[in-house]
Tab-separated table of C-alpha atoms in Angstrom:
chain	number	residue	atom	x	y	z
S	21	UNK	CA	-77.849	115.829	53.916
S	22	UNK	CA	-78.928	114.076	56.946
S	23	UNK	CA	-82.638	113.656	57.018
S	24	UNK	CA	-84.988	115.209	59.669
S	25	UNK	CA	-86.584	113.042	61.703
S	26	UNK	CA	-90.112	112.994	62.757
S	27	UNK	CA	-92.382	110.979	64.878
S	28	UNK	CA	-95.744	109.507	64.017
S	29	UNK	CA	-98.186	108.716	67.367
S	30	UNK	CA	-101.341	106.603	66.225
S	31	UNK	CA	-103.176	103.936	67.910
S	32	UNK	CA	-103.629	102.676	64.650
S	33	UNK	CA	-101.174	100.815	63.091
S	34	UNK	CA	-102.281	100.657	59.029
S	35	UNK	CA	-102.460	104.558	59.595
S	36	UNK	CA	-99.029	104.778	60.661
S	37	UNK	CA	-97.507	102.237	58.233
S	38	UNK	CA	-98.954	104.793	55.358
S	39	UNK	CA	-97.516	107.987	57.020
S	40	UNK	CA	-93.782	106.008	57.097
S	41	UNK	CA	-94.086	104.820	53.805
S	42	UNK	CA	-95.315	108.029	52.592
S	43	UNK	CA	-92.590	110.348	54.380
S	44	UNK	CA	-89.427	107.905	54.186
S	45	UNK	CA	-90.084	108.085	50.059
S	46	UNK	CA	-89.550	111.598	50.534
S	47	UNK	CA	-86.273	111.218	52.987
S	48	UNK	CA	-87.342	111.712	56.432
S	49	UNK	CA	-86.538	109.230	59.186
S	50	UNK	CA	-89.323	107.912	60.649
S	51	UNK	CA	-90.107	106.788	64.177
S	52	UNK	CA	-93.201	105.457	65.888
S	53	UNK	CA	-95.443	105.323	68.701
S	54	UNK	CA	-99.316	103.570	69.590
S	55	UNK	CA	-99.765	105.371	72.621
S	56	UNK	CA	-98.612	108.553	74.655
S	57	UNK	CA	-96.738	107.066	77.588
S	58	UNK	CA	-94.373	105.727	74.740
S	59	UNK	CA	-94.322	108.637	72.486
S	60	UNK	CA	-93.387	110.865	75.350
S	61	UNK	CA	-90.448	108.405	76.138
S	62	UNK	CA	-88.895	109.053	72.522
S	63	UNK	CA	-89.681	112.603	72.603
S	64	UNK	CA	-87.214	112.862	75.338
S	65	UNK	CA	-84.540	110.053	74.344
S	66	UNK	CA	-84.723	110.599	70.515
S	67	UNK	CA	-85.458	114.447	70.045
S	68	UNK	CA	-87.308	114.484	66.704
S	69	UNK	CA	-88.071	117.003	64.435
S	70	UNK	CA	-91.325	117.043	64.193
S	71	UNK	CA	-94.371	115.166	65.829
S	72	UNK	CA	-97.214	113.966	64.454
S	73	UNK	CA	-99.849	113.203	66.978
S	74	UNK	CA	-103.316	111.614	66.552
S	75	UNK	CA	-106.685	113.270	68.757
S	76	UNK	CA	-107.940	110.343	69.959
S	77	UNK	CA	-106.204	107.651	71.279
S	78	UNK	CA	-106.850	105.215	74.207
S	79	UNK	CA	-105.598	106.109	77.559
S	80	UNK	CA	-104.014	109.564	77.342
S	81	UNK	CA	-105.092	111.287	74.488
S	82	UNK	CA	-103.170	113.131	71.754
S	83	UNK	CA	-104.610	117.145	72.913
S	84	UNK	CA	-103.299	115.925	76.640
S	85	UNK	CA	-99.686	114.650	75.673
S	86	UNK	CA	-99.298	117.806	73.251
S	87	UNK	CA	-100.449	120.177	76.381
S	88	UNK	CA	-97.645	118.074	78.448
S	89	UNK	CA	-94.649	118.600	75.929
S	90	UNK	CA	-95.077	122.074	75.548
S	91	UNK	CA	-94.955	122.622	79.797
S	92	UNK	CA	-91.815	120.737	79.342
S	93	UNK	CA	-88.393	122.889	78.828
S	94	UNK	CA	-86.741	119.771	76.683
S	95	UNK	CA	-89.830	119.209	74.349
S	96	UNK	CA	-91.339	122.380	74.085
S	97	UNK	CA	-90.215	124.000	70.999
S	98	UNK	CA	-91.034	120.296	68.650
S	99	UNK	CA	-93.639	121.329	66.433
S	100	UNK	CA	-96.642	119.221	66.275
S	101	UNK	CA	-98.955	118.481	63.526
S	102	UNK	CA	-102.644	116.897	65.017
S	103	UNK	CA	-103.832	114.329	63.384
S	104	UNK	CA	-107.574	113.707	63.903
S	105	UNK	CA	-110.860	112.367	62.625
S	106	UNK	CA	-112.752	115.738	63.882
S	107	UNK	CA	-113.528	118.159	61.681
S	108	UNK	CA	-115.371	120.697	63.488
S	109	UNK	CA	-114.682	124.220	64.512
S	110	UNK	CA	-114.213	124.261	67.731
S	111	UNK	CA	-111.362	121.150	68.050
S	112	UNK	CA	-109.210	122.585	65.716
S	113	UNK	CA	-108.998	125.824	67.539
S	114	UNK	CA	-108.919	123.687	71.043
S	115	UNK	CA	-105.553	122.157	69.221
S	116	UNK	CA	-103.918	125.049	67.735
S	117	UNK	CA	-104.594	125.837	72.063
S	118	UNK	CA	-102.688	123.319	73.080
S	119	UNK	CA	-99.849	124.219	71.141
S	120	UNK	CA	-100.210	122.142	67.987
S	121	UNK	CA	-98.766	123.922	64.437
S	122	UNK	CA	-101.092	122.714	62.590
S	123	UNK	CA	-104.020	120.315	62.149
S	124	UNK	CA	-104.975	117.693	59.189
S	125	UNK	CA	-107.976	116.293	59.156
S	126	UNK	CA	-108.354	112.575	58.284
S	127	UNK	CA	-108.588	110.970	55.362
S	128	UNK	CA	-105.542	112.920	54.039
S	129	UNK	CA	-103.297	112.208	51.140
S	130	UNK	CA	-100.185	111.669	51.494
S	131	UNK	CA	-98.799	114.779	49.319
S	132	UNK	CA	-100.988	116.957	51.132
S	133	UNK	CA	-99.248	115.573	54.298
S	134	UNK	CA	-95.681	115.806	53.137
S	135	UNK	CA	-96.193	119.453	52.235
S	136	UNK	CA	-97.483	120.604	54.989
S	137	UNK	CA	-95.301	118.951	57.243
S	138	UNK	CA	-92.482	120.702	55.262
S	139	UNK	CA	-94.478	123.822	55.800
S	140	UNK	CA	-94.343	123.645	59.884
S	141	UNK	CA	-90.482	122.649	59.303
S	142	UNK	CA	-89.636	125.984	57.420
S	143	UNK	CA	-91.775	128.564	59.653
S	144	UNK	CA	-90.210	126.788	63.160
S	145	UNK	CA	-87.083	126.267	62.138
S	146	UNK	CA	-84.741	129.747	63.650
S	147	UNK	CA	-83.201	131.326	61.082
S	148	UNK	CA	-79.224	130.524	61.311
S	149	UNK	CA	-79.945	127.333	63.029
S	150	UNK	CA	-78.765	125.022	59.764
S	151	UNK	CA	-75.698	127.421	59.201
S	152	UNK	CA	-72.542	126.163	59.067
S	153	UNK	CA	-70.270	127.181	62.174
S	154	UNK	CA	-66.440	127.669	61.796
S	155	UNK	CA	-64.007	128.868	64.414
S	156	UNK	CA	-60.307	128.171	63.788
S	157	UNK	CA	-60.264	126.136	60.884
S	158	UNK	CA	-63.033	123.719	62.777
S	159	UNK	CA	-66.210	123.299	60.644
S	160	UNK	CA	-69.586	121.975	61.945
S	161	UNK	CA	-72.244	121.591	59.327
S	162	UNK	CA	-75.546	121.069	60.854
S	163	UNK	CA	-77.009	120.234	57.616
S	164	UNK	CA	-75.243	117.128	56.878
S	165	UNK	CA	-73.881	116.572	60.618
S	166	UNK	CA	-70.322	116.526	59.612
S	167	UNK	CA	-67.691	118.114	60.942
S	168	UNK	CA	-63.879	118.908	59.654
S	169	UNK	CA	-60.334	120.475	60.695
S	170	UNK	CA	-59.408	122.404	57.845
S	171	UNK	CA	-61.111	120.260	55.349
S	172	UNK	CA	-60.251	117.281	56.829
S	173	UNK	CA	-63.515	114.966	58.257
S	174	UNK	CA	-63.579	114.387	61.766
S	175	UNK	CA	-65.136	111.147	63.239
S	176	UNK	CA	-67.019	111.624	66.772
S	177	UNK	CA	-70.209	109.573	68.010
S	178	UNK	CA	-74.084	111.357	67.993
S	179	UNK	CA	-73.518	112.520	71.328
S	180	UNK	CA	-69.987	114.189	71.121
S	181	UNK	CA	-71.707	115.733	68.227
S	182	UNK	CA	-74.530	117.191	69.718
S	183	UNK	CA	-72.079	118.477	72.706
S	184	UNK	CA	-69.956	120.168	70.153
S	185	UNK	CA	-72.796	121.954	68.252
S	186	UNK	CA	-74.011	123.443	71.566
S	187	UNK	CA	-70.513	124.493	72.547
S	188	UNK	CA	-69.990	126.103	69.241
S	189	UNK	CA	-73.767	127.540	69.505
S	190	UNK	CA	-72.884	128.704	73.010
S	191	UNK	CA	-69.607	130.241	73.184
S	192	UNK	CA	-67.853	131.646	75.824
S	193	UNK	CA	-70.038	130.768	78.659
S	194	UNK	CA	-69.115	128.445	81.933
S	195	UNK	CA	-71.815	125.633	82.064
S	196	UNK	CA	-72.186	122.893	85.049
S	197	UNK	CA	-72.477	119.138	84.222
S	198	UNK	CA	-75.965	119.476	84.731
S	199	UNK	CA	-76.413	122.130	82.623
S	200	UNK	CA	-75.205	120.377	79.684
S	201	UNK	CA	-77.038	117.153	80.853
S	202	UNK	CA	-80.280	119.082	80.737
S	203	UNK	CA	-79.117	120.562	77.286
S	204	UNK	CA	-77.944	118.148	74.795
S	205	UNK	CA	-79.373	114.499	76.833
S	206	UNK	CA	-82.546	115.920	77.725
S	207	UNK	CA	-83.779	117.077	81.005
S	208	UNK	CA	-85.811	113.798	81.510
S	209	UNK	CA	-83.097	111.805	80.544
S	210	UNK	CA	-81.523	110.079	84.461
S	211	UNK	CA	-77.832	109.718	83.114
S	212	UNK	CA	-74.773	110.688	86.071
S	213	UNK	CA	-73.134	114.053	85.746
S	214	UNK	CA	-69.748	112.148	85.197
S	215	UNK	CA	-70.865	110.737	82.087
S	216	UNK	CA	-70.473	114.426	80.958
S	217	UNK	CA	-66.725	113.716	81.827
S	218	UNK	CA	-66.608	111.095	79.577
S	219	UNK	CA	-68.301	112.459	76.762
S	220	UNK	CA	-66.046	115.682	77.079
S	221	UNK	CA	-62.771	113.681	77.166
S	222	UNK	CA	-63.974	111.624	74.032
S	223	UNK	CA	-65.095	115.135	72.103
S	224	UNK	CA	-61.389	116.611	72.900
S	225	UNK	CA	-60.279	113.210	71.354
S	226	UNK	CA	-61.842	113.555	68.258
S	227	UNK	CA	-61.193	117.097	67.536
S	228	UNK	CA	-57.547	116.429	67.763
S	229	UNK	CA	-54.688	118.773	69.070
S	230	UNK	CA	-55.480	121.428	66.753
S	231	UNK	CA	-58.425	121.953	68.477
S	232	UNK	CA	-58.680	119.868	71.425
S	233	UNK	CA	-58.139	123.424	73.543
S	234	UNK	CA	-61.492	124.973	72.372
S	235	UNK	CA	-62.881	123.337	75.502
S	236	UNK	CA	-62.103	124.587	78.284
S	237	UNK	CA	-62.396	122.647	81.669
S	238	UNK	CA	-63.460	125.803	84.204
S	239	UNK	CA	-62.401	124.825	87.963
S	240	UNK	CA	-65.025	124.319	90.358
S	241	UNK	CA	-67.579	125.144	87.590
S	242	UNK	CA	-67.697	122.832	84.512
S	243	UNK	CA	-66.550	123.608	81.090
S	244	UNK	CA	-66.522	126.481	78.814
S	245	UNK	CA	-65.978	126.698	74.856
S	246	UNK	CA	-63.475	129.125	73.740
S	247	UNK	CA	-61.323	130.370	71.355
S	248	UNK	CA	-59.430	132.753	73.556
S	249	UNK	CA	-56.216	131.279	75.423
């Protein structure tokens, strides 16, 4: 089962040494962050799970870079957890405002952490989204990120992966390079619209000539996922 992955924004680095030790012992991948400029960078490039942001933090503080990735179409729908030293009233409601989940106030243990962070996971992740999808004898398991041609494992890189599972989530509808850019690279993320190309010819590749002619190259348009002829 391929772990989620979340990522821990603290100016503070004993703090976030004790979140990573606490949540890797319970099988989540961990990445990390001091500061917002940074954090926002791996939002976009490594599309966590989960975020867990601290308050207060020099320079552009944890309430302001929340506000920011929920304006944004690519980061929006991350949950976030605050972290923070405040324990009044008023600052948890102004972050549950800006769009966090939820809010722990520090000190915290790390159990209490780890539960609630499960918590967030179950109530935001959709319903269906960890199904398994199978058209034609092609399998994609978003639980373990494997997929196979009638039992038989295929091998594909993270990104012909992700481009699959959106093709399988989003059947029989045209998209533009730049579509699927914005959707499985990230909207933020300045790659060339040919690089699509690539990626598309390397996904046929691995899924074989059994199944090679679920994607459909649509003239003058882009591509298309389909099972009809």
């Amino acid at each position: 089962m391929t772990a989620k992955t979340v990522l821990i924004v603290d100016d503070e680095a004993p703090i976030r040494e004790m979140i990573a030790v606490a949540l890797e012992m319970a099988d989540y991948r961990v990445l990390e962050a001091d500061n917002a400029q940074d954090a926002h960078a791996m939002m976009v490039d490594h599309q966590p799970d989960l975020l867990l942001l601290d308050w207060m933090m020099p320079g552009t503080s944890g309430i302001e870079l929340a506000r920011r990735l929920k304006r944004e179409e690519a980061t929006a729908e991350v949950p976030i957890i605050m972290l923070t030293a405040k324990g009044e009233e008023d600052n948890k409601i102004q972050g549950l405002e800006a769009g966090a989940d939820d809010y722990i106030t520090k000190p915290f243990s790390p159990r209490e952490l780890v539960a609630r962070l499960k918590a967030v996971l179950r109530r935001t992740t959709p319903r269906g989204v960890e199904d398994p999808i199978e058209i034609n004898g092609l399998l994609l398991d978003p639980v373990s990120h494997r997929v196979s041609a009638y039992g038989k494992a295929l091998e594909m890189g993270p990104t012909e992966y992700r481009l699959l599972q959106f093709f399988m989530t989003h059947q029989e509808r045209a998209y533009t390079r730049s579509q699927l850019l914005d959707q499985v690279w990230g909207g933020n993320v300045y790659v060339e619209e040919r690089t699509v190309d690539v990626h598309i010819r390397r996904l046929r590749k691995a899924l074989g000539e059994a199944h090679q002619n679920l994607i459909q190259t649509v003239r003058g348009t882009g591509y298309r996922f389909s099972a009809r002829v």
